[in-house]
Amino acid sequence: DVVLTQSPLSLPVTLGQPASISCRSSQSLVYSDGNTYLNWFQQRPGQSPRRLIYKVSNRDSGVPDRFSGSGSGTDFTLIISRVEAEDVGVYYCMQGTHWPPYTFGQGTKLEIK
Amino acid sequence: EVQLVESGGGLVQPGGSLRLSCVASGFTFSSYWMSWVRQAPGKGLEWVANMNQDGSDTYHVDSVKGRFTISRDNAKNSLYLQMNSLRAEDTAVYYCARQLERLRDWGQGTLVTVSS
């Protein structure tokens, strides 16, 4: 199975400052159709996961443009340009290229400093 | 608006069975692959199973193979997860999710607790 390794696992950030989360895969996530199925999810306290980014860099509808995704092959990054209070929660990367199974990173807990 | 509403969770003894349901609305249910994903208390996310549009293709994570079975009823816009031979390590919130570019929309989850 593909292993996704996120860093850091804990991310204290000052309001208004940027935040960056890394996700590294144990193998390339380029699919046979040329797409890279690497998604990012946000899980606020007490809520269900919500997808933010799909196929590396595509923002889902309703997601603020302060969230962006980048990367290729085995290295990917989620960036929040200016952290707001509502961004507190746990962020997960997920790969859907080499399935089954879909696999998730361990999660990165973002908190306000 | 897409809605996914899970039900059927509860407390069950080790070795017991439970059937989870997920009712979908706000989209054409029969047009999408659907998944179950679980989250143990205080832990991360684990994909459990998925099924294609007409139910002819299914996949399960190794840890539940032979014990859990995903199914669907498109006439009822419903997804199911039959869970047998439950173990303590199956304790988790179980989410159903619509697959659009993999996992797009999630329900609120239903808690399954396996304990004596």
mmCIF file of C-alpha atoms in Angstrom:
data_model
loop_
_atom_site.group_PDB
_atom_site.id
_atom_site.type_symbol
_atom_site.label_atom_id
_atom_site.label_comp_id
_atom_site.label_asym_id
_atom_site.label_seq_id
_atom_site.Cartn_x
_atom_site.Cartn_y
_atom_site.Cartn_z
ATOM 1 C CA ASP A 1 0.000 0.000 0.000
ATOM 2 C CA VAL A 2 1.072 3.584 -0.632
ATOM 3 C CA VAL A 3 2.284 5.332 2.508
ATOM 4 C CA LEU A 4 1.733 9.075 2.824
ATOM 5 C CA THR A 5 3.909 10.916 5.336
ATOM 6 C CA GLN A 6 2.787 14.354 6.467
ATOM 7 C CA SER A 7 4.899 16.982 8.195
ATOM 8 C CA PRO A 8 4.683 18.630 10.531
ATOM 9 C CA LEU A 9 2.159 16.700 12.612
ATOM 10 C CA SER A 10 1.507 19.769 14.763
ATOM 11 C CA LEU A 11 1.422 23.283 13.345
ATOM 12 C CA PRO A 12 0.978 26.308 15.623
ATOM 13 C CA VAL A 13 0.376 29.398 13.502
ATOM 14 C CA THR A 14 -0.233 33.072 14.275
ATOM 15 C CA LEU A 15 -3.439 34.530 12.838
ATOM 16 C CA GLY A 16 -2.779 36.161 9.477
ATOM 17 C CA GLN A 17 0.446 34.246 8.918
ATOM 18 C CA PRO A 18 0.978 31.565 6.263
ATOM 19 C CA ALA A 19 0.990 27.838 6.937
ATOM 20 C CA SER A 20 2.439 24.991 4.920
ATOM 21 C CA ILE A 21 1.887 21.237 5.201
ATOM 22 C CA SER A 22 3.969 18.669 3.358
ATOM 23 C CA CYS A 23 2.783 15.268 2.146
ATOM 24 C CA ARG A 24 5.300 12.783 0.780
ATOM 25 C CA SER A 25 4.317 9.545 -0.932
ATOM 26 C CA SER A 26 6.171 6.234 -0.913
ATOM 27 C CA GLN A 27 5.719 6.074 -4.684
ATOM 28 C CA SER A 28 4.773 8.327 -7.564
ATOM 29 C CA LEU A 29 1.098 9.290 -7.609
ATOM 30 C CA VAL A 30 0.856 9.794 -11.357
ATOM 31 C CA TYR A 31 -1.965 7.609 -12.656
ATOM 32 C CA SER A 32 -2.068 5.852 -16.028
ATOM 33 C CA ASP A 33 -4.484 8.515 -17.302
ATOM 34 C CA GLY A 34 -1.899 11.227 -16.620
ATOM 35 C CA ASN A 35 -3.714 12.632 -13.600
ATOM 36 C CA THR A 36 -2.314 12.729 -10.080
ATOM 37 C CA TYR A 37 -4.967 11.790 -7.537
ATOM 38 C CA LEU A 38 -3.738 13.604 -4.462
ATOM 39 C CA ASN A 39 -6.430 15.294 -2.387
ATOM 40 C CA TRP A 40 -6.407 17.447 0.748
ATOM 41 C CA PHE A 41 -9.086 17.367 3.438
ATOM 42 C CA GLN A 42 -9.866 19.596 6.395
ATOM 43 C CA GLN A 43 -11.533 18.245 9.513
ATOM 44 C CA ARG A 44 -12.656 20.898 11.962
ATOM 45 C CA PRO A 45 -13.212 19.850 15.583
ATOM 46 C CA GLY A 46 -16.338 17.729 15.889
ATOM 47 C CA GLN A 47 -17.058 17.794 12.154
ATOM 48 C CA SER A 48 -16.822 15.443 9.202
ATOM 49 C CA PRO A 49 -13.908 15.768 6.789
ATOM 50 C CA ARG A 50 -14.334 18.287 4.007
ATOM 51 C CA ARG A 51 -12.379 18.124 0.783
ATOM 52 C CA LEU A 52 -10.422 21.279 -0.019
ATOM 53 C CA ILE A 53 -8.230 20.300 -2.954
ATOM 54 C CA TYR A 54 -8.429 17.539 -5.550
ATOM 55 C CA LYS A 55 -5.886 16.345 -8.113
ATOM 56 C CA VAL A 56 -3.053 18.270 -6.401
ATOM 57 C CA SER A 57 -4.137 21.831 -7.060
ATOM 58 C CA ASN A 58 -7.851 22.118 -7.859
ATOM 59 C CA ARG A 59 -9.892 23.901 -5.213
ATOM 60 C CA ASP A 60 -13.354 22.534 -4.481
ATOM 61 C CA SER A 61 -16.298 24.909 -4.764
ATOM 62 C CA GLY A 62 -16.722 27.151 -1.756
ATOM 63 C CA VAL A 63 -13.128 26.744 -0.596
ATOM 64 C CA PRO A 64 -11.472 30.111 0.088
ATOM 65 C CA ASP A 65 -8.698 31.026 -2.308
ATOM 66 C CA ARG A 66 -6.232 31.322 0.587
ATOM 67 C CA PHE A 67 -5.968 27.527 0.290
ATOM 68 C CA SER A 68 -3.740 26.219 -2.485
ATOM 69 C CA GLY A 69 -2.125 22.932 -3.373
ATOM 70 C CA SER A 70 0.987 22.152 -5.350
ATOM 71 C CA GLY A 71 3.458 19.393 -6.062
ATOM 72 C CA SER A 72 4.126 16.487 -8.351
ATOM 73 C CA GLY A 73 5.273 12.875 -8.330
ATOM 74 C CA THR A 74 5.862 12.102 -4.674
ATOM 75 C CA ASP A 75 6.025 15.535 -3.005
ATOM 76 C CA PHE A 76 2.996 17.700 -2.343
ATOM 77 C CA THR A 77 2.185 20.792 -0.311
ATOM 78 C CA LEU A 78 -0.919 22.481 1.061
ATOM 79 C CA ILE A 79 -0.494 26.186 1.691
ATOM 80 C CA ILE A 80 -2.775 28.511 3.605
ATOM 81 C CA SER A 81 -1.727 32.014 2.653
ATOM 82 C CA ARG A 82 -3.161 33.772 5.719
ATOM 83 C CA VAL A 83 -4.479 31.625 8.537
ATOM 84 C CA GLU A 84 -7.867 32.510 10.002
ATOM 85 C CA ALA A 85 -9.456 31.252 13.211
ATOM 86 C CA GLU A 86 -11.857 29.003 11.276
ATOM 87 C CA ASP A 87 -8.901 27.089 9.804
ATOM 88 C CA VAL A 88 -8.218 25.317 13.103
ATOM 89 C CA GLY A 89 -8.476 21.558 12.704
ATOM 90 C CA VAL A 90 -6.706 18.553 11.273
ATOM 91 C CA TYR A 91 -5.580 18.381 7.660
ATOM 92 C CA TYR A 92 -5.144 15.122 5.772
ATOM 93 C CA CYS A 93 -3.688 14.291 2.392
ATOM 94 C CA MET A 94 -5.111 11.287 0.564
ATOM 95 C CA GLN A 95 -4.031 9.374 -2.516
ATOM 96 C CA GLY A 96 -6.444 7.810 -4.971
ATOM 97 C CA THR A 97 -3.960 6.691 -7.596
ATOM 98 C CA HIS A 98 -2.843 3.272 -6.364
ATOM 99 C CA TRP A 99 -6.038 1.740 -5.088
ATOM 100 C CA PRO A 100 -7.402 -0.245 -3.437
ATOM 101 C CA PRO A 101 -6.933 0.969 -0.861
ATOM 102 C CA TYR A 102 -7.169 4.734 -0.860
ATOM 103 C CA THR A 103 -4.698 5.837 1.819
ATOM 104 C CA PHE A 104 -4.415 8.903 4.016
ATOM 105 C CA GLY A 105 -1.595 10.725 5.700
ATOM 106 C CA GLN A 106 -1.456 10.745 9.515
ATOM 107 C CA GLY A 107 -2.962 14.216 9.732
ATOM 108 C CA THR A 108 -1.555 17.609 10.680
ATOM 109 C CA LYS A 109 -3.159 19.470 13.559
ATOM 110 C CA LEU A 110 -3.275 23.213 12.950
ATOM 111 C CA GLU A 111 -3.776 25.439 15.968
ATOM 112 C CA ILE A 112 -3.601 29.154 16.590
ATOM 113 C CA LYS A 113 -0.516 30.299 18.468
ATOM 114 C CA GLU B 1 -27.419 20.264 -1.991
ATOM 115 C CA VAL B 2 -25.709 16.914 -1.558
ATOM 116 C CA GLN B 3 -26.714 15.143 1.639
ATOM 117 C CA LEU B 4 -25.483 11.846 3.022
ATOM 118 C CA VAL B 5 -27.095 10.602 6.212
ATOM 119 C CA GLU B 6 -25.658 7.559 7.965
ATOM 120 C CA SER B 7 -27.449 5.459 10.554
ATOM 121 C CA GLY B 8 -27.282 2.081 12.218
ATOM 122 C CA GLY B 9 -24.352 2.579 14.554
ATOM 123 C CA GLY B 10 -24.394 1.591 18.192
ATOM 124 C CA LEU B 11 -22.871 -0.603 20.876
ATOM 125 C CA VAL B 12 -22.232 -4.217 19.923
ATOM 126 C CA GLN B 13 -20.350 -7.045 21.604
ATOM 127 C CA PRO B 14 -17.204 -8.536 20.066
ATOM 128 C CA GLY B 15 -18.187 -11.106 17.482
ATOM 129 C CA GLY B 16 -21.497 -9.401 16.845
ATOM 130 C CA SER B 17 -22.986 -7.863 13.713
ATOM 131 C CA LEU B 18 -24.280 -4.489 12.639
ATOM 132 C CA ARG B 19 -25.636 -3.037 9.411
ATOM 133 C CA LEU B 20 -24.945 0.569 8.582
ATOM 134 C CA SER B 21 -27.069 2.566 6.153
ATOM 135 C CA CYS B 22 -26.435 5.779 4.244
ATOM 136 C CA VAL B 23 -29.263 7.612 2.499
ATOM 137 C CA ALA B 24 -28.226 9.995 -0.253
ATOM 138 C CA SER B 25 -30.012 13.017 -1.693
ATOM 139 C CA GLY B 26 -29.230 16.026 -3.839
ATOM 140 C CA PHE B 27 -27.554 14.073 -6.641
ATOM 141 C CA THR B 28 -28.186 11.110 -8.940
ATOM 142 C CA PHE B 29 -27.072 8.357 -6.579
ATOM 143 C CA SER B 30 -26.964 5.668 -9.258
ATOM 144 C CA SER B 31 -24.327 7.605 -11.221
ATOM 145 C CA TYR B 32 -21.560 7.497 -8.626
ATOM 146 C CA TRP B 33 -19.152 5.145 -6.949
ATOM 147 C CA MET B 34 -19.644 5.289 -3.197
ATOM 148 C CA SER B 35 -17.272 4.595 -0.302
ATOM 149 C CA TRP B 36 -17.208 3.914 3.416
ATOM 150 C CA VAL B 37 -14.424 5.515 5.460
ATOM 151 C CA ARG B 38 -13.870 5.120 9.197
ATOM 152 C CA GLN B 39 -12.130 7.026 11.962
ATOM 153 C CA ALA B 40 -11.248 5.416 15.280
ATOM 154 C CA PRO B 41 -11.593 7.708 18.317
ATOM 155 C CA GLY B 42 -8.818 10.307 18.274
ATOM 156 C CA LYS B 43 -7.212 8.687 15.218
ATOM 157 C CA GLY B 44 -6.891 9.341 11.489
ATOM 158 C CA LEU B 45 -8.973 8.332 8.504
ATOM 159 C CA GLU B 46 -9.082 4.824 7.029
ATOM 160 C CA TRP B 47 -10.844 3.924 3.786
ATOM 161 C CA VAL B 48 -12.922 0.758 4.277
ATOM 162 C CA ALA B 49 -14.718 -0.163 1.055
ATOM 163 C CA ASN B 50 -16.225 1.119 -2.154
ATOM 164 C CA MET B 51 -18.675 0.059 -4.810
ATOM 165 C CA ASN B 52 -19.354 1.065 -8.406
ATOM 166 C CA GLN B 53 -22.576 2.470 -9.777
ATOM 167 C CA ASP B 54 -24.510 -0.749 -10.365
ATOM 168 C CA GLY B 55 -22.961 -2.770 -7.552
ATOM 169 C CA SER B 56 -21.050 -5.130 -9.830
ATOM 170 C CA ASP B 57 -17.613 -4.049 -8.589
ATOM 171 C CA THR B 58 -16.562 -3.821 -4.941
ATOM 172 C CA TYR B 59 -13.337 -3.430 -3.008
ATOM 173 C CA HIS B 60 -12.621 -3.795 0.699
ATOM 174 C CA VAL B 61 -9.549 -2.982 2.752
ATOM 175 C CA ASP B 62 -7.665 -6.117 3.810
ATOM 176 C CA SER B 63 -8.479 -5.686 7.508
ATOM 177 C CA VAL B 64 -12.221 -6.143 6.882
ATOM 178 C CA LYS B 65 -12.217 -8.632 4.009
ATOM 179 C CA GLY B 66 -14.422 -11.612 4.762
ATOM 180 C CA ARG B 67 -16.152 -9.742 7.600
ATOM 181 C CA PHE B 68 -17.630 -6.562 6.055
ATOM 182 C CA THR B 69 -19.691 -6.291 2.874
ATOM 183 C CA ILE B 70 -20.617 -3.121 1.041
ATOM 184 C CA SER B 71 -23.846 -3.029 -0.949
ATOM 185 C CA ARG B 72 -26.313 -0.529 -2.400
ATOM 186 C CA ASP B 73 -29.925 -0.138 -3.465
ATOM 187 C CA ASN B 74 -30.172 2.504 -6.160
ATOM 188 C CA ALA B 75 -33.981 2.478 -6.024
ATOM 189 C CA LYS B 76 -33.725 3.623 -2.410
ATOM 190 C CA ASN B 77 -30.693 5.907 -2.903
ATOM 191 C CA SER B 78 -29.016 3.911 -0.182
ATOM 192 C CA LEU B 79 -25.587 2.505 0.587
ATOM 193 C CA TYR B 80 -25.017 -0.201 3.182
ATOM 194 C CA LEU B 81 -22.196 -1.770 5.141
ATOM 195 C CA GLN B 82 -22.870 -5.177 6.667
ATOM 196 C CA MET B 83 -20.354 -5.736 9.466
ATOM 197 C CA ASN B 84 -19.939 -9.230 10.927
ATOM 198 C CA SER B 85 -17.472 -10.728 13.415
ATOM 199 C CA LEU B 86 -16.866 -7.288 14.857
ATOM 200 C CA ARG B 87 -13.700 -6.648 16.852
ATOM 201 C CA ALA B 88 -12.710 -3.975 19.337
ATOM 202 C CA GLU B 89 -10.458 -2.424 16.684
ATOM 203 C CA ASP B 90 -13.504 -1.804 14.472
ATOM 204 C CA THR B 91 -14.693 0.834 16.950
ATOM 205 C CA ALA B 92 -14.927 4.047 14.942
ATOM 206 C CA VAL B 93 -17.112 6.666 13.362
ATOM 207 C CA TYR B 94 -18.132 5.351 9.949
ATOM 208 C CA TYR B 95 -18.673 7.852 7.139
ATOM 209 C CA CYS B 96 -20.168 7.277 3.731
ATOM 210 C CA ALA B 97 -18.741 9.368 0.935
ATOM 211 C CA ARG B 98 -19.613 10.148 -2.660
ATOM 212 C CA GLN B 99 -16.802 9.581 -5.107
ATOM 213 C CA LEU B 100 -16.205 12.416 -7.532
ATOM 214 C CA GLU B 101 -12.519 12.713 -8.342
ATOM 215 C CA ARG B 102 -12.198 10.218 -5.512
ATOM 216 C CA LEU B 103 -13.820 11.251 -2.149
ATOM 217 C CA ARG B 104 -15.862 14.443 -2.541
ATOM 218 C CA ASP B 105 -18.842 14.615 -0.174
ATOM 219 C CA TRP B 106 -19.099 13.062 3.290
ATOM 220 C CA GLY B 107 -21.922 12.349 5.685
ATOM 221 C CA GLN B 108 -21.908 13.230 9.368
ATOM 222 C CA GLY B 109 -20.945 9.711 10.379
ATOM 223 C CA THR B 110 -22.350 7.039 12.675
ATOM 224 C CA LEU B 111 -20.478 5.708 15.706
ATOM 225 C CA VAL B 112 -19.873 1.992 16.095
ATOM 226 C CA THR B 113 -18.579 0.814 19.469
ATOM 227 C CA VAL B 114 -17.462 -2.790 19.874
ATOM 228 C CA SER B 115 -17.176 -3.651 23.537
ATOM 229 C CA SER B 116 -18.327 -6.211 26.064
#
